[in-house]
Coordinates of C-alpha atoms and ligand atoms in Angstrom, one line a residue:
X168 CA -18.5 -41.0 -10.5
X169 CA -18.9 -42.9 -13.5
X170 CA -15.1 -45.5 -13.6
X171 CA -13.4 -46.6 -11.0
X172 CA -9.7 -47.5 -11.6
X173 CA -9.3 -50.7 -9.1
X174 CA -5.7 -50.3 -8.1
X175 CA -5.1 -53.7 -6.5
X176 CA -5.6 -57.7 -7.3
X177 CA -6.8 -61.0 -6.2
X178 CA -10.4 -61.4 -3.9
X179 CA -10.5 -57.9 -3.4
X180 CA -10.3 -56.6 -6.8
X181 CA -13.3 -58.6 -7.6
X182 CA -15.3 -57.5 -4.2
X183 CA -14.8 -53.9 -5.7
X184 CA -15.9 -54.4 -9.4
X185 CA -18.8 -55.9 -8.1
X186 CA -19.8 -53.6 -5.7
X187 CA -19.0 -51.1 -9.1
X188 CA -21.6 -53.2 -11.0
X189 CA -24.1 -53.1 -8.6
X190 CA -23.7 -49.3 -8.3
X191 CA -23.9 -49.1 -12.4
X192 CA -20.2 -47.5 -12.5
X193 CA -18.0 -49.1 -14.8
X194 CA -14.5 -50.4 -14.1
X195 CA -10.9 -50.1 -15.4
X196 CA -8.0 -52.6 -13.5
X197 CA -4.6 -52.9 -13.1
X198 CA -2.2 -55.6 -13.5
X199 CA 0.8 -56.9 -13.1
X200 CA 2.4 -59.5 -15.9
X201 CA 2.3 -62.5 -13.8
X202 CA -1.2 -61.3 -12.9
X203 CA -2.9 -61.6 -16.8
X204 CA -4.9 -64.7 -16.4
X205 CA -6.3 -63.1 -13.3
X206 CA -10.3 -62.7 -12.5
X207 CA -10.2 -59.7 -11.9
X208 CA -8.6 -59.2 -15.0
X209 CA -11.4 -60.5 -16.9
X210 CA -14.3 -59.4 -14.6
X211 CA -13.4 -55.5 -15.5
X212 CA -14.2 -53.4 -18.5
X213 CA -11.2 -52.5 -18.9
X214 CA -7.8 -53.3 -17.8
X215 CA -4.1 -52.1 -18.2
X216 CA -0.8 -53.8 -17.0
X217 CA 1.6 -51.2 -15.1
X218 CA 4.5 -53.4 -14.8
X219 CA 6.0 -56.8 -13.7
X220 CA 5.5 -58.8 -10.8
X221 CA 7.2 -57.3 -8.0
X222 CA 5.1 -54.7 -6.3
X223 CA 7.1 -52.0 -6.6
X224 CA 7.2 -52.2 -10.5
X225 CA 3.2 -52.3 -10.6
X226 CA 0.4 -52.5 -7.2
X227 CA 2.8 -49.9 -5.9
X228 CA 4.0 -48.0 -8.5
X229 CA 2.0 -44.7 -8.0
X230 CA 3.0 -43.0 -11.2
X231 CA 1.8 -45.7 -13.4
X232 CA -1.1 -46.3 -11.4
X233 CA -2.0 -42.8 -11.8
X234 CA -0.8 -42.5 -15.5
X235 CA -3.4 -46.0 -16.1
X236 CA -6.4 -44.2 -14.3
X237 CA -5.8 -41.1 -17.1
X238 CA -5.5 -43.7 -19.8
X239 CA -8.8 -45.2 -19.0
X240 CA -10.3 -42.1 -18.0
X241 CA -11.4 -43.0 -14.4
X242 CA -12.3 -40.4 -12.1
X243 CA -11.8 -42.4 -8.9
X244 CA -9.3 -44.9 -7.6
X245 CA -10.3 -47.7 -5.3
X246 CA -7.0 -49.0 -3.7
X247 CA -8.6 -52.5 -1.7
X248 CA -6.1 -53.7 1.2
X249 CA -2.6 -53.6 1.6
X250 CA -0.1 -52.4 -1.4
X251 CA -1.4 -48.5 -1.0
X252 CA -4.4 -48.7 0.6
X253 CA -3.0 -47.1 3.4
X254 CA -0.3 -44.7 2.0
X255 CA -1.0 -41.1 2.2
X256 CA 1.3 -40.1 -0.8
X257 CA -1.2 -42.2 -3.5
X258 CA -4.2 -40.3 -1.6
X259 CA -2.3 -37.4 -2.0
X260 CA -1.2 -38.1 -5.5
X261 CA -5.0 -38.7 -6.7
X262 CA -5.9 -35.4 -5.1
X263 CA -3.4 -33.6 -7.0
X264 CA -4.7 -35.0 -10.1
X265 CA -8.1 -34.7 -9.6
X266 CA -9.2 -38.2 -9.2
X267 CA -11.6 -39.5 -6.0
X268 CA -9.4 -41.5 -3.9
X269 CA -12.3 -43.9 -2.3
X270 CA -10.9 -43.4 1.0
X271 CA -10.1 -41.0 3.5
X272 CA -8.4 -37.7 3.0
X273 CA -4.4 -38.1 2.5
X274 CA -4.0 -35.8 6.1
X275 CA -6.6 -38.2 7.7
X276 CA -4.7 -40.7 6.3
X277 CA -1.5 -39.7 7.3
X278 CA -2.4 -39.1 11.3
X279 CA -3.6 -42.5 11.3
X280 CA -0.9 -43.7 9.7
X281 CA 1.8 -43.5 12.0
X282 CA 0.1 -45.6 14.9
X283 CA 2.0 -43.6 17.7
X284 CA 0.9 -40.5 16.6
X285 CA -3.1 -42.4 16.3
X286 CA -2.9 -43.3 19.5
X287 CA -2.0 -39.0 20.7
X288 CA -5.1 -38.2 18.5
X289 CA -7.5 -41.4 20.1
X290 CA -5.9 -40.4 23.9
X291 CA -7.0 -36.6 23.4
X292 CA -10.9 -37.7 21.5
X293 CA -10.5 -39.4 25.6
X294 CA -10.9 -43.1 23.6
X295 CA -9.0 -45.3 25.7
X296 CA -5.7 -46.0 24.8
X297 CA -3.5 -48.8 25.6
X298 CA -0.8 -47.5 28.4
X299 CA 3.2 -47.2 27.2
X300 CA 5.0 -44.7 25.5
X301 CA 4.0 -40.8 24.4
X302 CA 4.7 -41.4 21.2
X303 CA 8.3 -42.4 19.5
X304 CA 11.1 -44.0 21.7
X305 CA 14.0 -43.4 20.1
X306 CA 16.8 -45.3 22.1
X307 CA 17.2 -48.6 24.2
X308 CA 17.5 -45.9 27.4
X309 CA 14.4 -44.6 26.6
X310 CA 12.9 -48.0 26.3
X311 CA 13.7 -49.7 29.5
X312 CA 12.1 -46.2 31.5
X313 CA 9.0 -46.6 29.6
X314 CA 8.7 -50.6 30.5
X315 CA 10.3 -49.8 34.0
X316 CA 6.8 -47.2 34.5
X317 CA 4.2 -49.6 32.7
X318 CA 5.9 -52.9 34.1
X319 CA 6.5 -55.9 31.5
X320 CA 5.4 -57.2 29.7
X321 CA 5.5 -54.8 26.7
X322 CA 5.9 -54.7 23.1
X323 CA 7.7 -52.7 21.0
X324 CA 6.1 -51.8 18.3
X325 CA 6.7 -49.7 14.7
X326 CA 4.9 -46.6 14.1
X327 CA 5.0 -47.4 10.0
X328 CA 3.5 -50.7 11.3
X329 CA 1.1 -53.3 9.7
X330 CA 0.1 -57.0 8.4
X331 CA 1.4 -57.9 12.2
X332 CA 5.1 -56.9 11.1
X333 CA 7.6 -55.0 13.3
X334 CA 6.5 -55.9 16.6
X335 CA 8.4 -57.5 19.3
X336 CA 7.2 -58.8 22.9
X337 CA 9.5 -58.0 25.5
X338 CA 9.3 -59.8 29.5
X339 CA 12.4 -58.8 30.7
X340 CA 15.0 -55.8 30.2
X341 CA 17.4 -58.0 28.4
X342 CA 14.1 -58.9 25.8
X343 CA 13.7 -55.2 25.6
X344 CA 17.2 -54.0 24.8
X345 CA 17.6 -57.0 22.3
X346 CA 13.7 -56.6 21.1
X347 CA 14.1 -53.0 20.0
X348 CA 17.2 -53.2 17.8
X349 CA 15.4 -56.3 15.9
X350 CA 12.1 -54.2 15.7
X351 CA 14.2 -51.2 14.2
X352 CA 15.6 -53.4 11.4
X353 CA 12.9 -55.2 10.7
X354 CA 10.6 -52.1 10.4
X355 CA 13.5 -49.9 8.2
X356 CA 13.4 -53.4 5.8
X357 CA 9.5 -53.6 5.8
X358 CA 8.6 -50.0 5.6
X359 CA 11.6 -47.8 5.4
X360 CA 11.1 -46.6 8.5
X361 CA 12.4 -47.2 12.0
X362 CA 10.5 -45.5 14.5
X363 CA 8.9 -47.1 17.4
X364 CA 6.7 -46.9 19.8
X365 CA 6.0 -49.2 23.0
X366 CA 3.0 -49.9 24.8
X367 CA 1.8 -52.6 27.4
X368 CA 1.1 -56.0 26.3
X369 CA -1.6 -57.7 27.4
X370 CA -1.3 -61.7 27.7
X371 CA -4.3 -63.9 27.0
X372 CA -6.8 -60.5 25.3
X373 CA -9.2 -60.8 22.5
X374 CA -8.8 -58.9 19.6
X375 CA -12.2 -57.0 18.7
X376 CA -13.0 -54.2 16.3
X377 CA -15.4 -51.7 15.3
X378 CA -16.8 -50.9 11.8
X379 CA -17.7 -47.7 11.3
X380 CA -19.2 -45.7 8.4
X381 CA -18.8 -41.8 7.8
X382 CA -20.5 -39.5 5.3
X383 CA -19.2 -36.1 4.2
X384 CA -22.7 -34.6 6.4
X385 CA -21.7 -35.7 9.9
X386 CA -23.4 -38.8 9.8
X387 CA -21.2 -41.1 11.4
X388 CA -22.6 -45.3 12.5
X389 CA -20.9 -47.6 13.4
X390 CA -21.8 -51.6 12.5
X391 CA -21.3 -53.1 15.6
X392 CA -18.1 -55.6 16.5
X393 CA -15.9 -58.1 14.5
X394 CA -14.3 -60.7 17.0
X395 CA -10.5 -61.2 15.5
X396 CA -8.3 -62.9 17.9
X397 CA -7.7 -66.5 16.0
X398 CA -4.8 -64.9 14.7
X399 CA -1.0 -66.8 13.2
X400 CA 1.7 -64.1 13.4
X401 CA -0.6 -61.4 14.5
X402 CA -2.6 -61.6 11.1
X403 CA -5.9 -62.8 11.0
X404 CA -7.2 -66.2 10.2
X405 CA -10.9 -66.7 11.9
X406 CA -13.4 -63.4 11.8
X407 CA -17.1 -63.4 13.4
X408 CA -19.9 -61.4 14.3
X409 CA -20.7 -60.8 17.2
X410 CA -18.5 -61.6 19.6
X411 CA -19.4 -64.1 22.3
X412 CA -17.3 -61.6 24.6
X413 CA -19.5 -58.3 23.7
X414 CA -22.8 -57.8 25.3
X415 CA -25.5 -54.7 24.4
X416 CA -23.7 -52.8 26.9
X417 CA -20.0 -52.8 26.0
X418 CA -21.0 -52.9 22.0
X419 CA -22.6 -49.5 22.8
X420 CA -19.5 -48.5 24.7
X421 CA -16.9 -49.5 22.0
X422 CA -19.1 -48.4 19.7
X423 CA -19.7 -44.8 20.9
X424 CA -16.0 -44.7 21.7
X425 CA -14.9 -45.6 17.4
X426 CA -17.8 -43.1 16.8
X427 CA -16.5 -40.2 18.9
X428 CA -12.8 -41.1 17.4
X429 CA -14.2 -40.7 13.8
X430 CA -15.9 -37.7 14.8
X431 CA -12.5 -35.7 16.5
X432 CA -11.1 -37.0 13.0
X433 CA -13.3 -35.5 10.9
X434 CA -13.5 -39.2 9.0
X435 CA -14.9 -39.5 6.1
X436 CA -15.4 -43.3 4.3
X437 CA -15.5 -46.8 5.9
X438 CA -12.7 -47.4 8.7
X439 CA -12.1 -49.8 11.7
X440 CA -10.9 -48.8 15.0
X441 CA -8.9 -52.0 16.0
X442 CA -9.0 -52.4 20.1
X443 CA -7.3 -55.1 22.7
X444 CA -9.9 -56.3 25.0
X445 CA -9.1 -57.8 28.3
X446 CA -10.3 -60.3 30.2
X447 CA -11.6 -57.8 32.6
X448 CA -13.9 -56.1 30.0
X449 CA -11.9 -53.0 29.9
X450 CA -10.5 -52.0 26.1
X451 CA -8.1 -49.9 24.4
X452 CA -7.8 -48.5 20.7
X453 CA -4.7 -49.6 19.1
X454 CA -5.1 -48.5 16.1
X455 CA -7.3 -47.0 12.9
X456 CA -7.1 -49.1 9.5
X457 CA -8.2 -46.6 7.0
X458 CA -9.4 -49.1 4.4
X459 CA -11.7 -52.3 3.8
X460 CA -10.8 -54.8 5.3
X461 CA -10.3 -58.3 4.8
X462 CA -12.9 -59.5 7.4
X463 CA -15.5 -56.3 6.4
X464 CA -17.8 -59.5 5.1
X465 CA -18.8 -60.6 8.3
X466 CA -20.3 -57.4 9.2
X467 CA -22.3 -57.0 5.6
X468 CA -23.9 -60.2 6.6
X469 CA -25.4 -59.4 10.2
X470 CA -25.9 -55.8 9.6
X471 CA -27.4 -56.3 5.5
X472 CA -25.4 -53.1 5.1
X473 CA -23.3 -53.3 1.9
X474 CA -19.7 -51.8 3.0
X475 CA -18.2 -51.4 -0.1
X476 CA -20.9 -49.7 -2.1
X477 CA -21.5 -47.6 1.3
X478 CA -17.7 -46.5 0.7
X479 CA -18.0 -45.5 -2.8
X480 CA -21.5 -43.6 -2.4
X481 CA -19.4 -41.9 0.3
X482 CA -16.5 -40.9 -1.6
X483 CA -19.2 -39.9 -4.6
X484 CA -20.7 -37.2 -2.0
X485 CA -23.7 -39.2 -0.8
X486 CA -25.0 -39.7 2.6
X487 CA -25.3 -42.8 4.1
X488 CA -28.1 -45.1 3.6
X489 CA -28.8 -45.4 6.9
X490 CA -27.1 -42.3 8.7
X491 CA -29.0 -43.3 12.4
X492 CA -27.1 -45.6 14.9
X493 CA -30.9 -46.8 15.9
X494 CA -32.0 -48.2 12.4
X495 CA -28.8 -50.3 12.3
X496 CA -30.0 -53.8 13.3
X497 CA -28.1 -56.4 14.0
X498 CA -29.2 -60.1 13.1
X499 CA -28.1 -63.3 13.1
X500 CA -24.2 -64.8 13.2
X501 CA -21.8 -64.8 10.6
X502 CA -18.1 -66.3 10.5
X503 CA -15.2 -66.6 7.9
X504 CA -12.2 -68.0 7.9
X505 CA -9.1 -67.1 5.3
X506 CA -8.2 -70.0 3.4
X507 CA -5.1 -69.9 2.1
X508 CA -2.2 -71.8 0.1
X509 CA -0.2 -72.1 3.4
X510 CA 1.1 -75.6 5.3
X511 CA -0.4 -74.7 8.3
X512 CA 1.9 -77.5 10.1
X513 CA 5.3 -75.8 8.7
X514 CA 4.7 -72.0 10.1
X515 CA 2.3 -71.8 7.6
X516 CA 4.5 -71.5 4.7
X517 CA 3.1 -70.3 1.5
X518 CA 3.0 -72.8 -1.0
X519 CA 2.1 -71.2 -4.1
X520 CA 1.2 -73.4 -7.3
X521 CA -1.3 -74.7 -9.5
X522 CA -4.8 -75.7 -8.6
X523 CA -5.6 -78.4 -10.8
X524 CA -9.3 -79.1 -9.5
X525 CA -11.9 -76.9 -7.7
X526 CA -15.2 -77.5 -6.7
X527 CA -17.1 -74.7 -4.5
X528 CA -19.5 -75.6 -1.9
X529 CA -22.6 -73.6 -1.9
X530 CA -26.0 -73.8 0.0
X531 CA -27.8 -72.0 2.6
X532 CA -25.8 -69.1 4.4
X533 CA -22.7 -69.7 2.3
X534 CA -20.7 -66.7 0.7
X535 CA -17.3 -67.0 -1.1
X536 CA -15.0 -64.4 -1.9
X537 CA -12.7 -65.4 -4.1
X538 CA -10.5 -64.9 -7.6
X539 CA -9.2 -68.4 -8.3
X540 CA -11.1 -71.0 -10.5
X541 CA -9.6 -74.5 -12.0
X542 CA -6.5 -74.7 -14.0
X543 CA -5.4 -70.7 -11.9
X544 CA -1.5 -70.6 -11.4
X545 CA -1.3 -69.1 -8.3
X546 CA 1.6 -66.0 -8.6
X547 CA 4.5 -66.4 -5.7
X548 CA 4.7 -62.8 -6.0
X549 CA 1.6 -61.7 -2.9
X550 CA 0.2 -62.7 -0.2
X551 CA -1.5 -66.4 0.0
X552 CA -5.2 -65.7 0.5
X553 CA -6.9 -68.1 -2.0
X554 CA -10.5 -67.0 -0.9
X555 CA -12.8 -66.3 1.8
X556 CA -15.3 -68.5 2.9
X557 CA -18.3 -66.9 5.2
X558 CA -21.2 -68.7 6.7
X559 CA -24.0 -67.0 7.9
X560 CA -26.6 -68.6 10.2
X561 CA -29.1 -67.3 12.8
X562 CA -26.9 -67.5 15.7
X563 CA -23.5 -68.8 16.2
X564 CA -24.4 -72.2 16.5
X565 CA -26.1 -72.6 13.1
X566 CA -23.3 -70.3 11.2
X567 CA -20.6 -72.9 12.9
X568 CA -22.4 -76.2 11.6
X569 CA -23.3 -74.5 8.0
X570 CA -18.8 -73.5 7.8
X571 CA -18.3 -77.1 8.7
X572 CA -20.9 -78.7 6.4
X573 CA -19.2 -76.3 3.3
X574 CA -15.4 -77.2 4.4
X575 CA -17.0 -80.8 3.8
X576 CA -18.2 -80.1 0.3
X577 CA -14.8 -78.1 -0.6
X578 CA -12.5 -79.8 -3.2
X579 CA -9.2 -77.7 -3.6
X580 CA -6.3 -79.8 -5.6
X581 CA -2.8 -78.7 -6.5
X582 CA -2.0 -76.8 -3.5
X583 CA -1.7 -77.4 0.5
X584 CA -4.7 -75.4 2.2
X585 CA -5.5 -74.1 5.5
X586 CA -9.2 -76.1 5.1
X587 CA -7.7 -79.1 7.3
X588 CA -6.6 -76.3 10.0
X589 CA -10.7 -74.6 10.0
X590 CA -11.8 -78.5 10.7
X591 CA -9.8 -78.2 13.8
X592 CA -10.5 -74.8 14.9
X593 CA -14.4 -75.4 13.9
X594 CA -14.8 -78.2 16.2
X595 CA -12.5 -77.4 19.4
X596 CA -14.3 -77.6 22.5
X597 CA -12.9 -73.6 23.2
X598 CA -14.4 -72.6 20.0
X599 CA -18.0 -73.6 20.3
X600 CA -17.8 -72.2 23.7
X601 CA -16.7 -69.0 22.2
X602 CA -13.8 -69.1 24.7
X603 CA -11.2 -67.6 22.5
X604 CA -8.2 -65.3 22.9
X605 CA -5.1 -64.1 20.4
X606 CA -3.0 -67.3 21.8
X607 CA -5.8 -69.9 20.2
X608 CA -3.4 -70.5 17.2
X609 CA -0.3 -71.2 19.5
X610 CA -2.2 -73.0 22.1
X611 CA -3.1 -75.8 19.1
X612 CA 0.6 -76.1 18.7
X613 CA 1.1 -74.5 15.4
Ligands
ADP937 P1 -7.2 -56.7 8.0 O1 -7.0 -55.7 9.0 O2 -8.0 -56.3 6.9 O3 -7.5 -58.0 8.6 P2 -4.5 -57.7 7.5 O4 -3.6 -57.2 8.6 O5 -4.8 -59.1 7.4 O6 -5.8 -56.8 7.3 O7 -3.9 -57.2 6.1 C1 -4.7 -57.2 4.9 C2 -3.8 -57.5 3.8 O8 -2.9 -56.5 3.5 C3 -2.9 -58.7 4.0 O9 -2.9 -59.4 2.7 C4 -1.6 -58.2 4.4 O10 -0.6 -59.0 3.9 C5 -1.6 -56.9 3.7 N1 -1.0 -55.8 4.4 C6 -1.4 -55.2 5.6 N2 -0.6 -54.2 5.9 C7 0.4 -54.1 5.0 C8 1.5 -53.2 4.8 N3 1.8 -52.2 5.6 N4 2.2 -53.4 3.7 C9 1.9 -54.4 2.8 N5 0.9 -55.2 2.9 C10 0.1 -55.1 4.0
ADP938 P1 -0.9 -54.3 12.7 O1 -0.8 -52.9 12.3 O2 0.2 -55.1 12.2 O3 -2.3 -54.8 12.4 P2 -1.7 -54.1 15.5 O4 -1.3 -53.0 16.3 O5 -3.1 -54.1 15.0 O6 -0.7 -54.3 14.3 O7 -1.5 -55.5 16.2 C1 -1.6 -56.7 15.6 C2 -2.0 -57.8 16.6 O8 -1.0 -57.9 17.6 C3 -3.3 -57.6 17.4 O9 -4.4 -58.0 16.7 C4 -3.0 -58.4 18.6 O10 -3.3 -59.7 18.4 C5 -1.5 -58.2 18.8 N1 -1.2 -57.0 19.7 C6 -0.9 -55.8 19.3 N2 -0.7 -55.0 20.4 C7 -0.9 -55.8 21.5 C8 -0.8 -55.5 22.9 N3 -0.5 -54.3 23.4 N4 -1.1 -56.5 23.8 C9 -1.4 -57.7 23.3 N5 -1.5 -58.0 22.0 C10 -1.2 -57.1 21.1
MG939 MG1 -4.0 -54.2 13.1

């Protein structure tokens, strides 16, 4: 492998053509128009604009993100999170034309996908799943049996599903029957594609995930847990590791269980088996992200494993550094939170816009990921993520006080941030007791 095309924008772009640089490949990136001024933009060796702002015209436009990787000459595509990180026709489309999609394969890919059919694959790998429907529902009629058999409440979920959209609780049959047809039209509009699929929900869980790394030898590890249940809108805000919920016991359990799912896959790359744990202690997979992912940082800082170059080696043919589940060591306590141009007090509205002054905080046990800088226009066009902000510390206590000392130091002008929001969260009673669940958000009130 000597270029990698980076086929997506913002903090992630950069976390790749780092990684690139560390690994001595060189890099070509995309862009879109509104996107020129970008880091990532200047951080590359080379870049190429595919198209105007809207997604479709450029960080989704496979043709033109193919035609830019024969341009530059890459032989290998890195597609980051969201935009087509997870869509099996770009994997596909760089395997037609001979390019290393850092990934999984497209078939991989496209079984874990389509989270109903996932959860068939996990069920028969005997990973516990979380009890509802076989697969797709495909009428009100079909719904209320299922939630009749599994008792409310449940959620309806879409099989194209992702970024917490498509999803609708339902306590009661009128819920359901109203729940579904909302689901189905919001999932055609977000993903052009109404299938569904229903499963129990579980009221106060955490949500708790397991990173694990495959090689194309067999080698499969997996990098212990990432605690993810401070969530708005079923997205993430708040990511640690480990969780005050996991002991050496039911790591090793969830752990074996991602590990034995990767293995009935035939996996190969970095991926996250996402499960619900209850209150109880018992878990269940609900689904596979196929990519990086946002919160992957966390887990670089406990485990000193480096996710994203572990990806590429992969996709490159290497084995893993460390290819034994007893060398990976876990140590000390990292958290980030997702700071973002949102007004956390009006349903976290994006408010995109200028950011007139900046200052970074920095110290021991402080890592940012991030593509702004002073005088950056911040594009309406994507998501609102201005930059992740991880503090590592040797336990939980010490990686808490270091976050709170650096959301001190942080000066961010020009836009509304979700810093004010981490204060709180930081310093609630629940939180230093590690007491937290997916309602923590809502219970604050916001
Ligand atoms: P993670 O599992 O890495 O925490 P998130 O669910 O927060 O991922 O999503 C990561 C990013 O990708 C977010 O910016 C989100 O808006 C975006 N995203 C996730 N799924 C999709 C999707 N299906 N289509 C478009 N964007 C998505
Ligand atoms: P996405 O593909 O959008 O990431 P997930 O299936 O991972 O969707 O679910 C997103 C979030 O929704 C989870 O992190 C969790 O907070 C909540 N959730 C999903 N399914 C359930 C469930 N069965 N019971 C309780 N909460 C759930
Ligand atoms: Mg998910």
């Amino acid at each position: 492998m000597e270029k990698i095309l980076v086929a997506n924008r913002g903090e992630i772009a950069l976390r790749i053509i780092r990684a690139a640089k560390d690994l001595g490949i060189k890099t070509a990136a995309i862009f879109s128009e509104v996107d020129k001024d970008s880091l990532h933009v200047r951080f590359a060796d080379e870049t190429v604009c595919v198209g105007g702002a809207r997604p479709e015209e450029s960080y989704l436009n496979i043709p033109r993100i193919i035609a830019a990787a024969e341009i530059t000459g890459a032989d290998a595509i890195h597609p980051g999170y969201g935009f087509l990180a997870e869509n099996p026709s770009f994997a596909e489309a760089c395997e037609d034309n001979n390019i290393i999609f850092i990934g999984p394969s497209s078939q991989v890919m496209k079984k874990m996908g389509d989270k109903a059919e996932a959860k068939k694959v996990m069920k028969e790998a005997n990973v516990p799943v979380m009890p509802g429907s076989d697969g797709i529902v495909k009428n009100v009629g079909e719904a209320l049996t299922i939630a009749e058999k599994v008792g409310y409440p449940v959620v309806v979920k879409a099989a194209a599903g992702g970024g917490g959209r498509g999803m609708r609780i339902a306590r009661n049959d009128l819920e359901l029957k109203t729940g579904f047809r909302m689901a189905q039209s919001e999932s055609q509009a977000a993903f052009g594609d109404n299938r569904l699929y229903i499963e129990k929900y579980i009221e106060n869980p955490r949500h708790i995930e397991i990173q694990i790394l495959a090689d194309s030898y067999g080698n499969v590890v997996h990098l212990a847990e990432r605690e993810c249940s401070i969530q708005r809108r079923h997205q993430k805000l708040v990511e640690e590791a480990p969780s005050t919920a996991i002991d050496e016991k039911l790591r090793e359990k969830m752990g074996e269980a991602a590990v034995t799912g990767a293995k009935k896959l035939g996996y190969e790359s970095a991926g996250t088996f996402e499960f619900i744990l209850d209150e109880d202690d018992s878990f269940y997979f609900m689904e596979m992200n196929t990519r990086i992912q946002v919160e992957h940082t966390v887990t670089e800082m406990i485990t000193g494993v480096d996710i994203l170059t572990e990806q590429i080696r992969i996709a490159n043919g290497e084995p893993l550094l460390i290819p034994t589940q007893d060398k990976i060591q876990l140590n000390g306590h990292a958290i980030e939170v997702r700071i973002n141009a949102e007004d956390h007090t009006l349903d976290f509205t994006p408010r995109p816009g200028t950011i007139n002054a900046l200052h970074f905080p920095g110290g021991a046990g402080i890592r940012i990921d991030s593509h702004i800088y002073q005088g950056y226009k911040i594009p309406p066009n994507y998501d609102s993520l201005l930059l992740k902000l991880i503090a590592y510390g040797r336990d939980r206590e010490q990686s808490r006080k270091r976050m709170l000392r650096a959301l001190d130091e942080f000066v961010i002008r020009g836009v509304p941030t979700t810093i004010p929001l981490y204060r709180e969260i930081l310093t609630h009673p629940d939180f230093i007791q590690g007491r937290l669940n997916t309602n923590f958000i809502k219970n604050l009130g916001y």
